[in-house]
Amino acid sequence: MAEMKTADIRAMSEDQMEDAVLNLKKERFNLRFQRATGQLENTSRLREARRDIARIKTIAAQKRAKKK
């Protein structure tokens, strides 16, 4: 999964955002195991996944704040 763009995330519904975060957390878990066993080739993907999760959570919080 490539790095997510802000515009793409803003177009998502809340359920889609939750699913994306869940998938990214699973990916991050698998990447951590690959790193621990020495199988991880693209080490920057760990950082990208972590930042994508934060980006989605930030935009979701902004959307919730606008609803109020």
mmCIF file of C-alpha atoms in Angstrom:
data_model
loop_
_atom_site.group_PDB
_atom_site.id
_atom_site.type_symbol
_atom_site.label_atom_id
_atom_site.label_comp_id
_atom_site.label_asym_id
_atom_site.label_seq_id
_atom_site.Cartn_x
_atom_site.Cartn_y
_atom_site.Cartn_z
ATOM 1 C CA MET A 1 0.000 0.000 0.000
ATOM 2 C CA ALA A 2 1.468 3.322 -1.041
ATOM 3 C CA GLU A 3 1.500 6.356 1.193
ATOM 4 C CA MET A 4 -1.992 7.798 1.481
ATOM 5 C CA LYS A 5 -2.703 11.321 0.336
ATOM 6 C CA THR A 6 -4.707 13.709 2.485
ATOM 7 C CA ALA A 7 -7.304 14.306 -0.240
ATOM 8 C CA ASP A 8 -7.926 10.564 -0.562
ATOM 9 C CA ILE A 9 -8.417 10.239 3.190
ATOM 10 C CA ARG A 10 -10.811 13.197 3.356
ATOM 11 C CA ALA A 11 -12.977 11.512 0.696
ATOM 12 C CA MET A 12 -13.381 8.402 2.889
ATOM 13 C CA SER A 13 -16.320 7.752 5.184
ATOM 14 C CA GLU A 14 -15.726 7.129 8.893
ATOM 15 C CA ASP A 15 -16.131 3.375 8.408
ATOM 16 C CA GLN A 16 -13.611 3.368 5.583
ATOM 17 C CA MET A 17 -11.166 5.280 7.773
ATOM 18 C CA GLU A 18 -11.566 2.740 10.579
ATOM 19 C CA ASP A 19 -10.959 -0.104 8.126
ATOM 20 C CA ALA A 20 -7.887 1.638 6.722
ATOM 21 C CA VAL A 21 -6.444 2.140 10.207
ATOM 22 C CA LEU A 22 -7.086 -1.503 11.058
ATOM 23 C CA ASN A 23 -5.376 -2.677 7.860
ATOM 24 C CA LEU A 24 -2.416 -0.386 8.456
ATOM 25 C CA LYS A 25 -2.033 -1.660 12.009
ATOM 26 C CA LYS A 26 -2.008 -5.245 10.720
ATOM 27 C CA GLU A 27 0.557 -4.291 8.091
ATOM 28 C CA ARG A 28 2.702 -2.560 10.709
ATOM 29 C CA PHE A 29 2.544 -5.641 12.924
ATOM 30 C CA ASN A 30 3.708 -7.839 10.048
ATOM 31 C CA LEU A 31 6.459 -5.381 9.119
ATOM 32 C CA ARG A 32 7.758 -5.394 12.690
ATOM 33 C CA PHE A 33 8.013 -9.196 12.593
ATOM 34 C CA GLN A 34 9.786 -9.062 9.246
ATOM 35 C CA ARG A 35 12.269 -6.573 10.690
ATOM 36 C CA ALA A 36 12.865 -8.764 13.736
ATOM 37 C CA THR A 37 13.586 -11.815 11.579
ATOM 38 C CA GLY A 38 15.766 -9.888 9.142
ATOM 39 C CA GLN A 39 13.364 -10.281 6.206
ATOM 40 C CA LEU A 40 12.319 -6.642 5.881
ATOM 41 C CA GLU A 41 13.676 -5.066 2.705
ATOM 42 C CA ASN A 42 11.859 -1.709 2.691
ATOM 43 C CA THR A 43 12.537 -0.345 6.165
ATOM 44 C CA SER A 44 10.962 3.023 5.378
ATOM 45 C CA ARG A 45 7.548 1.362 5.026
ATOM 46 C CA LEU A 46 7.329 1.037 8.824
ATOM 47 C CA ARG A 47 7.607 4.801 9.175
ATOM 48 C CA GLU A 48 5.138 5.421 6.330
ATOM 49 C CA ALA A 49 2.559 3.077 7.868
ATOM 50 C CA ARG A 50 2.887 4.768 11.259
ATOM 51 C CA ARG A 51 2.443 8.202 9.710
ATOM 52 C CA ASP A 52 -0.509 7.062 7.579
ATOM 53 C CA ILE A 53 -2.265 5.841 10.732
ATOM 54 C CA ALA A 54 -1.657 9.201 12.414
ATOM 55 C CA ARG A 55 -2.815 11.074 9.313
ATOM 56 C CA ILE A 56 -6.089 9.124 9.142
ATOM 57 C CA LYS A 57 -6.757 9.539 12.869
ATOM 58 C CA THR A 58 -6.093 13.285 12.659
ATOM 59 C CA ILE A 59 -8.473 13.789 9.740
ATOM 60 C CA ALA A 60 -11.127 11.629 11.439
ATOM 61 C CA ALA A 61 -10.865 13.786 14.564
ATOM 62 C CA GLN A 62 -11.180 16.938 12.464
ATOM 63 C CA LYS A 63 -14.323 15.571 10.796
ATOM 64 C CA ARG A 64 -15.848 14.699 14.177
ATOM 65 C CA ALA A 65 -15.052 18.189 15.485
ATOM 66 C CA LYS A 66 -16.775 19.810 12.488
ATOM 67 C CA LYS A 67 -19.966 17.797 13.109
ATOM 68 C CA LYS A 68 -20.380 19.304 16.583
#
